[in-house]
Short mmCIF file of C-alpha atoms and ligand atoms in Angstrom, two decimals:
data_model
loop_
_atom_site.label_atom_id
_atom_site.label_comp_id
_atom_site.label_asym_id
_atom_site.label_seq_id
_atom_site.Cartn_x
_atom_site.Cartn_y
_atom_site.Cartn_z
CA UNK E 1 10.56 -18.97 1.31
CA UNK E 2 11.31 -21.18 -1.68
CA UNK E 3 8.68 -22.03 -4.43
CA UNK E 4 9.30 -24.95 -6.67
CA UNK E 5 7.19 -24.73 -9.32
CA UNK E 6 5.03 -27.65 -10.47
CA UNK E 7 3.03 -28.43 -13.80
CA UNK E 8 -0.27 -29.24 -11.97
CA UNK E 9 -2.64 -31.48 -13.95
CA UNK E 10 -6.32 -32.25 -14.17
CA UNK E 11 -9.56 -30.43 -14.89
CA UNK E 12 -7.71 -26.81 -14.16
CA UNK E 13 -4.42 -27.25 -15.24
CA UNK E 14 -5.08 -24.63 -17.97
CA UNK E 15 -5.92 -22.36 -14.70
CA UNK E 16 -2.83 -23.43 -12.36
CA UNK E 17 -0.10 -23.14 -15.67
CA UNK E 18 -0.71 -20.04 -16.42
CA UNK E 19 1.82 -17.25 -15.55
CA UNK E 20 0.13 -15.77 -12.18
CA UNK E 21 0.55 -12.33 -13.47
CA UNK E 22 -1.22 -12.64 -16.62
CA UNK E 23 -4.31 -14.41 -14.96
CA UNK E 24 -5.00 -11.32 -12.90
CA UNK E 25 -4.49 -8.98 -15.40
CA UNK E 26 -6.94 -10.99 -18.21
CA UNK E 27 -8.92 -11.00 -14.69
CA UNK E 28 -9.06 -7.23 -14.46
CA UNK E 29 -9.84 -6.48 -18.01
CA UNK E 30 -12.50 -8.28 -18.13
CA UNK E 31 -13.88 -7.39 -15.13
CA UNK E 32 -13.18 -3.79 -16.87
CA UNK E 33 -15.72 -5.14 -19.61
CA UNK E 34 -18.17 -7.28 -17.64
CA UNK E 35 -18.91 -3.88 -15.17
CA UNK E 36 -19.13 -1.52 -18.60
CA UNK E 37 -21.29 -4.21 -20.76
CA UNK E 38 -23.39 -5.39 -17.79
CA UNK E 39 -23.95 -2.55 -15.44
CA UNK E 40 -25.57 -3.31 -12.39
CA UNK E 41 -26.88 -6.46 -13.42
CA UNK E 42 -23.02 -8.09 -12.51
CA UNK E 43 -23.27 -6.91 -9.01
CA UNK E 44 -23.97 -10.27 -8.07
CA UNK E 45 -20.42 -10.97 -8.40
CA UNK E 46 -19.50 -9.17 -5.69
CA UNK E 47 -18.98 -11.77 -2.88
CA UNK E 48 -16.33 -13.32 -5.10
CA UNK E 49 -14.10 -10.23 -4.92
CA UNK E 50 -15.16 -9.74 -0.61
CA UNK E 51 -13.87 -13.29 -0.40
CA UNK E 52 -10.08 -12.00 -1.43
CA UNK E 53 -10.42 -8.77 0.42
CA UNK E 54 -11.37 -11.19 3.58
CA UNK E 55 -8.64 -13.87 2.47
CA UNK E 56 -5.96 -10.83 2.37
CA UNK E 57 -6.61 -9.69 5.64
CA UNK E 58 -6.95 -12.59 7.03
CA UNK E 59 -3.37 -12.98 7.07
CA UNK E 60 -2.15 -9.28 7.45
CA UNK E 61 -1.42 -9.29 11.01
CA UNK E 62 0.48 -12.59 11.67
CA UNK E 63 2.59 -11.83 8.75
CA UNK E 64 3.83 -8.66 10.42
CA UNK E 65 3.97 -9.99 13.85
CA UNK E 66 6.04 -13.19 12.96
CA UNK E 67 8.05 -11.10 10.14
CA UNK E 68 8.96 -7.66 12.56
CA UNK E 69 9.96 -10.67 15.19
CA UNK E 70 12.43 -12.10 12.96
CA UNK E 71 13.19 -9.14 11.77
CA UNK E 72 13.96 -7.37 14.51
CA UNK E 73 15.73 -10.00 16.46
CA UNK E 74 17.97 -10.85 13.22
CA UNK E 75 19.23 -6.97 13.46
CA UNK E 76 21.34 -4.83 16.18
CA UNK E 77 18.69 -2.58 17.87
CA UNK E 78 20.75 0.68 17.17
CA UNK E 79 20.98 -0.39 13.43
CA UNK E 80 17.18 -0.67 13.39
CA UNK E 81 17.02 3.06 15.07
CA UNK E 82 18.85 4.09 11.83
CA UNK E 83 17.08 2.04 9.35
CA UNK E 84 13.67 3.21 11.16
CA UNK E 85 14.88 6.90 10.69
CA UNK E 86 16.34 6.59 7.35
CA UNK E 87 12.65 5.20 6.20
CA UNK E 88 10.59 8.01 8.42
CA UNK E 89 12.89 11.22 6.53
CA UNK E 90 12.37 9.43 2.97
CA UNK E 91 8.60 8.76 3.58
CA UNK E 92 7.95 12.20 4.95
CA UNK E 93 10.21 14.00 1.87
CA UNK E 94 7.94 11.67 -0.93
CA UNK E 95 4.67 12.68 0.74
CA UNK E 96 5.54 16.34 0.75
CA UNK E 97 6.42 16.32 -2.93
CA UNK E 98 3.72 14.16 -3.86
CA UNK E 99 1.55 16.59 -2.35
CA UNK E 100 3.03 19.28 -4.65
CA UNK E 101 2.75 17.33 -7.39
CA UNK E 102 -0.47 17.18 -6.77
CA UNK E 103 -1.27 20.80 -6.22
CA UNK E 104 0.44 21.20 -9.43
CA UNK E 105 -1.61 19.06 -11.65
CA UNK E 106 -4.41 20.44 -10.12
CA UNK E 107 -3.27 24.16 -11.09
CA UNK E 108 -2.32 22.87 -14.49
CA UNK E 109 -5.58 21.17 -15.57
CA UNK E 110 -8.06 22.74 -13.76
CA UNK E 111 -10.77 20.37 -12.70
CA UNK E 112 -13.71 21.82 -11.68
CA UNK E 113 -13.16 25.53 -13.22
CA UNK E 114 -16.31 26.97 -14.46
CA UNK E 115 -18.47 24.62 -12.10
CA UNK E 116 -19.78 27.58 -9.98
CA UNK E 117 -20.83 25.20 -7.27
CA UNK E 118 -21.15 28.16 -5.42
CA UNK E 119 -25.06 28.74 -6.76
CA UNK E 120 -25.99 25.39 -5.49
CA UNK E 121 -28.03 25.25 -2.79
CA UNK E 122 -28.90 22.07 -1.13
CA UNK E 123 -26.08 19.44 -1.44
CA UNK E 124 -26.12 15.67 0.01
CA UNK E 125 -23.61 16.72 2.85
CA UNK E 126 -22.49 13.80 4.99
CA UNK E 127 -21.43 14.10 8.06
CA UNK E 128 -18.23 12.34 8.53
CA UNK E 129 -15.93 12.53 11.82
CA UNK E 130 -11.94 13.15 11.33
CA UNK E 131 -9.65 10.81 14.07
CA UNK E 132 -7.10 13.32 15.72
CA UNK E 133 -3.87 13.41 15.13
CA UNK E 134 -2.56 13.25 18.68
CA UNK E 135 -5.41 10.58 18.98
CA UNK E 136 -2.97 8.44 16.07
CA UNK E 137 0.32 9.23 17.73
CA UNK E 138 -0.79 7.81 21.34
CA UNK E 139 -2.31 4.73 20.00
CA UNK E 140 1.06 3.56 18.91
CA UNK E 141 1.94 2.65 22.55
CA UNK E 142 -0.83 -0.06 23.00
CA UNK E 143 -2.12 -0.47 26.69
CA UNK E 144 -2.45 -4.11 25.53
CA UNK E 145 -1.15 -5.67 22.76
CA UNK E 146 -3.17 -9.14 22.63
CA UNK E 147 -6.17 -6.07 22.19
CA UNK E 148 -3.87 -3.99 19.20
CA UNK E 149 -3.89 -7.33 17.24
CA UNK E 150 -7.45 -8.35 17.57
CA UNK E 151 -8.91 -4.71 16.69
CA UNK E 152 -6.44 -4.20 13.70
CA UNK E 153 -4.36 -1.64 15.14
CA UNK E 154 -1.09 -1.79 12.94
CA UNK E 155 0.67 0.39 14.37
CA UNK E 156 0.39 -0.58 17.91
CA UNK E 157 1.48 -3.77 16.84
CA UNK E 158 4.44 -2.78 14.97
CA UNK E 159 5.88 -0.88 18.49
CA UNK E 160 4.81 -3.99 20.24
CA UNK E 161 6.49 -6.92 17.83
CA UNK E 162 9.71 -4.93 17.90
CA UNK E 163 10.04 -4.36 21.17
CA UNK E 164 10.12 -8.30 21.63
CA UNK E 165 11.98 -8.64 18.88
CA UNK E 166 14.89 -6.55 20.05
CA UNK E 167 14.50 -8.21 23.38
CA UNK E 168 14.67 -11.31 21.54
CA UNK E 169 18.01 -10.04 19.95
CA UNK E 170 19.58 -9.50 23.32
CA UNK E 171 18.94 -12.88 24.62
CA UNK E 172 20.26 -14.57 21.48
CA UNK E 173 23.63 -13.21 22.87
CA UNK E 174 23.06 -13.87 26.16
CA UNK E 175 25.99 -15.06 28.63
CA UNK E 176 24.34 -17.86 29.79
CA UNK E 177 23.95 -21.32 27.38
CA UNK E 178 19.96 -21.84 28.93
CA UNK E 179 18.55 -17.68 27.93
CA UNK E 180 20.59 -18.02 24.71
CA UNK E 181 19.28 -21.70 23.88
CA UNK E 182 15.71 -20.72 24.90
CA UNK E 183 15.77 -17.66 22.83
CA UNK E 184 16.61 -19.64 19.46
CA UNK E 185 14.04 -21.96 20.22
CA UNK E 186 11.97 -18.44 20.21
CA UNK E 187 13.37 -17.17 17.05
CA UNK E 188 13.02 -20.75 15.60
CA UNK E 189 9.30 -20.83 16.19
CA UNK E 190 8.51 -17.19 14.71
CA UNK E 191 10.88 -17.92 11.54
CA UNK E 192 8.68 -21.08 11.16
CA UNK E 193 5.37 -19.37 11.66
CA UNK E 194 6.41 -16.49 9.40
CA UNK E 195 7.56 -18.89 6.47
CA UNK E 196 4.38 -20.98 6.98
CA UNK E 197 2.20 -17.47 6.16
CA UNK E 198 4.06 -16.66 2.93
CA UNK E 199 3.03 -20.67 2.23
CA UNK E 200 -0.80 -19.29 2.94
CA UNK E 201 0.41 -15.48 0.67
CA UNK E 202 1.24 -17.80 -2.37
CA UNK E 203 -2.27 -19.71 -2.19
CA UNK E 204 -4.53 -17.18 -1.65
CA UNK E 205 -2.77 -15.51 -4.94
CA UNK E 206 -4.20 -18.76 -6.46
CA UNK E 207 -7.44 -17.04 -6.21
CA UNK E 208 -6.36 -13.83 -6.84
CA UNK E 209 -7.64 -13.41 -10.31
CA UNK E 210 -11.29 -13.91 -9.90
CA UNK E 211 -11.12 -11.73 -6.89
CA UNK E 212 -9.57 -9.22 -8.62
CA UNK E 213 -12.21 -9.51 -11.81
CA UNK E 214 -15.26 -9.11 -8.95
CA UNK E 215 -13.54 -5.97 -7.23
CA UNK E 216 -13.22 -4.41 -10.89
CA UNK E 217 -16.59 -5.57 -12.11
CA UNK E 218 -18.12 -4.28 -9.50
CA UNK E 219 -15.91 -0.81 -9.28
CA UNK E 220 -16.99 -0.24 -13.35
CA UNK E 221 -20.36 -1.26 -13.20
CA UNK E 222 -21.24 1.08 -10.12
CA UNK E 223 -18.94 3.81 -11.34
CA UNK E 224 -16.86 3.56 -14.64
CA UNK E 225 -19.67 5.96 -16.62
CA UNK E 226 -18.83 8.76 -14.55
CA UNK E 227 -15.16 9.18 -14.04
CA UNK E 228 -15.02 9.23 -18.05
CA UNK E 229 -17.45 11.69 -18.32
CA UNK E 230 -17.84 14.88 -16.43
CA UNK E 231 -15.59 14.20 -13.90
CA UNK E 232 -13.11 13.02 -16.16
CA UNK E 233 -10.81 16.11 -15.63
CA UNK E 234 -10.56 15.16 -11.67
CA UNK E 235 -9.62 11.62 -12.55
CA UNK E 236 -6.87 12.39 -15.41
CA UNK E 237 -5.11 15.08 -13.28
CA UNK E 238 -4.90 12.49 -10.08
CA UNK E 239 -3.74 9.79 -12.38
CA UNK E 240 -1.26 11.91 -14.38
CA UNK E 241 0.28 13.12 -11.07
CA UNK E 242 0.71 9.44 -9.84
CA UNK E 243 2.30 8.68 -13.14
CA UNK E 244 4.56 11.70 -12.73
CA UNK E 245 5.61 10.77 -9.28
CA UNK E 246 6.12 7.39 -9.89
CA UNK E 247 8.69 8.27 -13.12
CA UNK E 248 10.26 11.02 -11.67
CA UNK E 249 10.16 10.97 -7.99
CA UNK E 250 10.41 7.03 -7.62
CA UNK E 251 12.57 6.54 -10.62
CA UNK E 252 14.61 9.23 -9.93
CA UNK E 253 15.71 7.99 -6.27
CA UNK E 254 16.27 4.55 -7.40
CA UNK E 255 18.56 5.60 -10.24
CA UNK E 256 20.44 7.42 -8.15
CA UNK E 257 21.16 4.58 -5.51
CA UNK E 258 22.14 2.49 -8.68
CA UNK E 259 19.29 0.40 -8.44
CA UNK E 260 17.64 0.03 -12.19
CA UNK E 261 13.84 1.39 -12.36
CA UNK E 262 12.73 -0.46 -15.24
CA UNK E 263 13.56 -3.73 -13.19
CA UNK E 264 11.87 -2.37 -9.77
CA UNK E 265 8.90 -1.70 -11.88
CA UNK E 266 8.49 -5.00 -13.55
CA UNK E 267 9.37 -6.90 -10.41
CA UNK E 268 6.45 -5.07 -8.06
CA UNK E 269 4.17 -5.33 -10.41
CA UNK E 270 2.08 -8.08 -8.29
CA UNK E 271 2.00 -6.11 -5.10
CA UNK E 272 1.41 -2.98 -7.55
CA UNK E 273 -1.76 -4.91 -8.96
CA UNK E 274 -2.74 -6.25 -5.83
CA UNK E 275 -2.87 -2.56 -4.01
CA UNK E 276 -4.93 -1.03 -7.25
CA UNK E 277 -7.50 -3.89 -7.60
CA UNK E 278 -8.14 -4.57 -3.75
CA UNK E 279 -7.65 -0.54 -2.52
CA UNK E 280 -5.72 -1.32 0.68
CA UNK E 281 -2.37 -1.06 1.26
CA UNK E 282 -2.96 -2.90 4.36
CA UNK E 283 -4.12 -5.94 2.90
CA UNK E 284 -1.32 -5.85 0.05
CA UNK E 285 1.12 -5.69 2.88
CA UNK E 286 1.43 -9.91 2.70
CA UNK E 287 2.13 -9.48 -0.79
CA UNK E 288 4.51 -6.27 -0.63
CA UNK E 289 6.27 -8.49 1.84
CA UNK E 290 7.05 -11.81 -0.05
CA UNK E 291 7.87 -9.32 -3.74
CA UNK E 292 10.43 -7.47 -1.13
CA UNK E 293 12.14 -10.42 -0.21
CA UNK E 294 11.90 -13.09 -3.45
CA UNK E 295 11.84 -10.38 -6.29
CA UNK E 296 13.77 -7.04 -4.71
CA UNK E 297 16.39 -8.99 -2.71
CA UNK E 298 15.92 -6.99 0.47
CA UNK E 299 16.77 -8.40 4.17
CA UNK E 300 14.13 -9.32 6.36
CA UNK E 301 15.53 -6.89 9.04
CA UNK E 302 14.58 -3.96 6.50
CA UNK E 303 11.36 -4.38 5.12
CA UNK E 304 10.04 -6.48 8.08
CA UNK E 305 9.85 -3.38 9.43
CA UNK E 306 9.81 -0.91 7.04
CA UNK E 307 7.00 -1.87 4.77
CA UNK E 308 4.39 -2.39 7.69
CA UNK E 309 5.34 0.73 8.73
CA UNK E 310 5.09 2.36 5.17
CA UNK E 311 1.47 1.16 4.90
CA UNK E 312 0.25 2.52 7.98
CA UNK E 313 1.98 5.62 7.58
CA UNK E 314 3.25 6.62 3.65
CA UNK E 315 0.78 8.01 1.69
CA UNK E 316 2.30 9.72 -1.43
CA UNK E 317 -0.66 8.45 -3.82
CA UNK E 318 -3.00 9.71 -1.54
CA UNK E 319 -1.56 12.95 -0.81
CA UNK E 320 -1.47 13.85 -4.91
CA UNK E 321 -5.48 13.14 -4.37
CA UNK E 322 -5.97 15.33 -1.75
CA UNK E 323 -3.59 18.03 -3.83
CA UNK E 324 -5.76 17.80 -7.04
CA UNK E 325 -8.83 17.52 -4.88
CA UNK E 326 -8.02 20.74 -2.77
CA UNK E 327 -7.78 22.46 -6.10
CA UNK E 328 -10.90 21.05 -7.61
CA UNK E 329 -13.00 22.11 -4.43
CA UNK E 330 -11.54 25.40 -4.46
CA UNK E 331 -12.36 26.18 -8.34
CA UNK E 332 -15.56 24.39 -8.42
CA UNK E 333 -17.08 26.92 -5.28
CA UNK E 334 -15.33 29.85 -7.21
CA UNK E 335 -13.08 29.91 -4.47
CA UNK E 336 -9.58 29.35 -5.86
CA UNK E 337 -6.99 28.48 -3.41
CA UNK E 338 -4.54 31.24 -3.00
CA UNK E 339 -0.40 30.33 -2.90
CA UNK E 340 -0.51 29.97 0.99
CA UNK E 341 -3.45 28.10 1.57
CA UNK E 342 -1.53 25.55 -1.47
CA UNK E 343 1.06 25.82 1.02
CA UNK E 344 -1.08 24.82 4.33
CA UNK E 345 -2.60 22.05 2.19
CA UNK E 346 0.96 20.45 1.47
CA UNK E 347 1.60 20.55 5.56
CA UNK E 348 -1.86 18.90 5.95
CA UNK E 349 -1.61 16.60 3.71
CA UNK E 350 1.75 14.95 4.71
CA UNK E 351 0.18 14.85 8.25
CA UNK E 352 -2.83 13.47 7.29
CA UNK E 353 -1.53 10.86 5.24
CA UNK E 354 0.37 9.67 8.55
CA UNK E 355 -3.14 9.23 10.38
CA UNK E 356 -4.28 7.58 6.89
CA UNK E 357 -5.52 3.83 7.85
CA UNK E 358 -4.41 1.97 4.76
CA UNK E 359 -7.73 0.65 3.67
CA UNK E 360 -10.50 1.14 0.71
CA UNK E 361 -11.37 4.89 1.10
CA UNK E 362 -9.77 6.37 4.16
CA UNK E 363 -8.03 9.38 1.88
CA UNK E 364 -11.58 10.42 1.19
CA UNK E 365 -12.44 11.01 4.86
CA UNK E 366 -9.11 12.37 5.42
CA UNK E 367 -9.61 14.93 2.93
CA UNK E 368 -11.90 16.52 5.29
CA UNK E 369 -8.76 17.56 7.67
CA UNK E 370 -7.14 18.62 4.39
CA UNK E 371 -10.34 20.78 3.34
CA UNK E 372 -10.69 21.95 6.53
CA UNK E 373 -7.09 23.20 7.15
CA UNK E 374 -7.68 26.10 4.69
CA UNK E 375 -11.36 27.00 5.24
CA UNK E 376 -13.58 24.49 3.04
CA UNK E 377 -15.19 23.22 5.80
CA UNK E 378 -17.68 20.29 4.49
CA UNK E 379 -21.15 21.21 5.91
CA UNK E 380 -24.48 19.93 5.13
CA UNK E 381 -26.19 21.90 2.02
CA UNK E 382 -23.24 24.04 1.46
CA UNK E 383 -21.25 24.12 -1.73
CA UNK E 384 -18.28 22.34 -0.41
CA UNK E 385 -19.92 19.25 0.48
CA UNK E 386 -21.75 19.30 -3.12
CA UNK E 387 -17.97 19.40 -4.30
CA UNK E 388 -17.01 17.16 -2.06
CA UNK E 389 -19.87 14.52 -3.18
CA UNK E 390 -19.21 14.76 -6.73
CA UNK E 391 -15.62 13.41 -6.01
CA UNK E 392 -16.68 10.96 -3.46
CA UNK E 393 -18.80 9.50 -6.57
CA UNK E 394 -15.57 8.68 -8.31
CA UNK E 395 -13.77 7.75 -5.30
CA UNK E 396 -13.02 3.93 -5.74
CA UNK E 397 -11.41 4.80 -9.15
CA UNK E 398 -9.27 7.47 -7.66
CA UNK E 399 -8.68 4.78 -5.29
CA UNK E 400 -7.44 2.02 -7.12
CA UNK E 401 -4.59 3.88 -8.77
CA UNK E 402 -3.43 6.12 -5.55
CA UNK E 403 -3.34 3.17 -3.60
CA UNK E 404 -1.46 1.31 -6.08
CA UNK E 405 1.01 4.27 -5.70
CA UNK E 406 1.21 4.38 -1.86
CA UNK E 407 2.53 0.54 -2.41
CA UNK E 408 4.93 1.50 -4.89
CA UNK E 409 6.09 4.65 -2.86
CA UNK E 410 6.87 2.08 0.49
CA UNK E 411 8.70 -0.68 -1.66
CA UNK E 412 10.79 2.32 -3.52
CA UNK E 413 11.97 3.66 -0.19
CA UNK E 414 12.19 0.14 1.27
CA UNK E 415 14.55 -0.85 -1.65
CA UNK E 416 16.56 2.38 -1.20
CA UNK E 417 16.84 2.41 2.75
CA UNK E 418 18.21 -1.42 2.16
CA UNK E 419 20.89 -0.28 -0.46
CA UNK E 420 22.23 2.55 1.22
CA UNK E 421 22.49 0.14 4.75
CA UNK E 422 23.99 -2.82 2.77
CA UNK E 423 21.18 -4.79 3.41
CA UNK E 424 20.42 -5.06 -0.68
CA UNK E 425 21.28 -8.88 -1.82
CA UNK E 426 23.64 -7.77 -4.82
CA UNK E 427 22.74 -11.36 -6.51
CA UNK E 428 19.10 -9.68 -7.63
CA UNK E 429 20.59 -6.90 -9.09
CA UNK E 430 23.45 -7.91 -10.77
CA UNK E 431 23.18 -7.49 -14.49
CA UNK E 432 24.27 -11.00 -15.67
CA UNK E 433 21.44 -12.34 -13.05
CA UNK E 434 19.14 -10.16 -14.06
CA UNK E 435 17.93 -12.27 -16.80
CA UNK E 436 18.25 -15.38 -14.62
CA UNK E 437 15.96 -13.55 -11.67
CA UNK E 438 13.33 -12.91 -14.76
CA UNK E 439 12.97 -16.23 -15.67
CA UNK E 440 12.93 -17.64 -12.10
CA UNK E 441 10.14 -14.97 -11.14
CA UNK E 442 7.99 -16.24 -14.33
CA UNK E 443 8.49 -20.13 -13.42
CA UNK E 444 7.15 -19.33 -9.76
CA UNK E 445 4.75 -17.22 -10.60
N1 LIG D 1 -6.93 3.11 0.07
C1 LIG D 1 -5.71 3.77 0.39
C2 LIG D 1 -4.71 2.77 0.92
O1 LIG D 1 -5.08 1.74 1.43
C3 LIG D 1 -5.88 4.87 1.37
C4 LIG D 1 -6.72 5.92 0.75
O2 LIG D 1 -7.95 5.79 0.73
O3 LIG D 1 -6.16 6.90 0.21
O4 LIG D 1 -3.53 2.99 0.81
#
């Protein structure tokens, strides 16, 4: 997966020689600008961020299939039985403190006390349908997998490309010269095919930064007035309980594995960026993927699997939204949530952030399960939905940074899982090539 980095020339050199990094970020403060200044008048701009979304996804399902292949195949199967519980306990444990984090932000700040939502009568109440649960869990086994990848189901083809990649692991030791020469020719092909897609990853991040100045245009100019104005409350608890988690929670985990935070912050800062401007962790999963393995120094049998996984499954930025938001709904009906219906909420939460789908919104519709769980049921005209809409005005905004956080939360645990399994290439984290890694990571980017 080696970039060499060339000085490109011509009409948009000045474009092409500029650090990556920095062109999406001057990308998303202006779009910041352009969506305040402008208002709806820079909607028109909005095909140019679809066109990333689109590019993204485009190439979200053959990077997991050809990436769990080699993955799995390059790993003993009852390692990856480990590795895959190791990643389930640490996801699950983040997700239940995020929630609590959340809760407790909510507590602390309030949003939505004095709001008396209660008096309102008619309310724009939409009627939205939650998946089940058990619904999620059975879909993992696909009755066909050729179907799983062509509808987008993730999971389904996670359980799918590992089972043939630990059958391809058994055949690479096979006893006889013809199974074990046919089965390299196997693993050959999918190590090709996957390096070929990280060749596509580091284009379409060519484009990136206009993309990314659409999304936020767009985002600002439909929305920006209103999270800093009455609802401003909602959006500073959910982003101060993301920051918390990510400084104490995340931090705090990696420090004690003896990996250095500051450095796992700098160096997921793309896939961090990516998640918060395009609000999917699905379609950051190309990017978590190629930061895992060129900036974090984790093996391919780790986070081929573990970061596919994570999106589809870990949540933690979502389930701090759903925390604050339980506590908004609750004060702004004059219904505050009692200490065991905070306490049903955190069990909801973490299970709804399982059955999450890790695209642009899908915590606002699963905040319905959450809601329901302790009695705010969202009906048409009552008081809850009017609740419910007011934070469903803001929700891109909330979305950008929870999403940004459910990235963070799978490359944290992915990073962790690979330390404590050996599977952590010491050369990326030594101190002396620390400083080497830096400059290496600004040349390519
Ligand atoms: N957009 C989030 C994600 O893709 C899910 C959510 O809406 O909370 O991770």
């Amino acid at each position: 997966m080696a970039i060499t980095a060339t000085k490109k020339k011509g009409l948009f050199a000045w474009y092409f020689n500029t650090n990556l990094l920095t062109r999406i970020l001057i990308g998303m403060v202006l779009g910041i600008v352009a969506g305040m200044v402008f208002g709806k008048s820079i909607l028109w701009v909005s095909p140019f961020g679809d066109i990333l979304v689109r590019l993204l996804k485009m190439i979200v399902m053959p990077v997991v299939i050809f990436t769990l292949v080699v993955g799995a195949a390059s790993i003993h199967p009852s390692r990856l039985g480990r590795i895959g519980i190791k990643a389930l306990g640490w996801y699950m444990l983040t997700s239940a403190i995020a929630v609590a984090i959340g809760l407790a932000c909510g507590n602390l700040f309030r949003p939505g006390s004095g709001m008396s939502l209660g008096d309102v009568g008619a309310a724009a109440g939409k009627t939205l349908t939650q998946p089940s649960l058990l619904d999620t869990f059975m879909a993992v086994i696909p009755t066909n997998p050729f179907e799983s990848v062509t509808s987008g189901n993730i999971l389904a083809v996670i359980f799918s490309s590992i089972i043939f990649g630990m059958a391809l692991a058994h055949l690479r030791d096979n006893k006889k010269e013809r199974i074990r020469n046919a089965a390299a020719t196997v693993f050959s092909f999918f190590e090709g095919c996957a390096e070929i897609m990280y060749k596509v990853v580091q284009w379409v991040l060519q484009y990136a930064p206009i993309g990314v100045f659409a999304l936020i245009a767009v985002v600002f100019a439909k929305q920006g007035a209103q999270a800093f104005g009455p609802l401003a409350t909602i959006t500073a608890s959910v982003y101060i309980g993301l920051a918390v988690h990510l400084l104490v929670v995340y931090c705090g985990m990696l420090a004690v594995y003896g990996i250095n935070p500051l450095q796992f912050l700098i160096r997921i800062r793309e896939a961090f960026v990516t998640a918060f401007v395009t609000r999917s962790s699905g379609a950051t999963l190309p990017v978590s993927m190629e930061v895992a393995d060129e900036k974090l120094g984790v093996s391919k049998g780790v986070y081929s699997f573990t970061l596919p996984l994570g999106a589809t499954i870990n949540m933690d930025g979502t389930a701090i939204y759903q925390g604050v938001c339980a506590v908004f709904v609750g004060l702004a009906i004059g219904m505050p949530l009692t200490f065991n219906q905070q306490l049903t909420v955190i069990a909801t939460a973490v299970l709804a952030s399982i059955g999450t789908a890790g695209v642009p919104g899908a915590g606002a519709i699963m905040l319905l399960l959450v809601l329901d769980s302790v009695g705010l049921k969202v009906e048409p005209g009552s008081a809850v939905a009017a609740a419910y809409a007011m934070i469903l005005g803001i929700d891109a905004l909330l979305d950008m940074g929870r999403t940004g956080m459910n990235v963070a939360g799978d490359l944290a645990v992915t990073t962790v899982v690979a330390k404590s399994e050996g599977e952590l290439d010491p050369a990326f984290w030594d101190d002396s090539a620390l400083g080497a890694q830096a400059g290496q990571a600004v040349e390519k980017a």
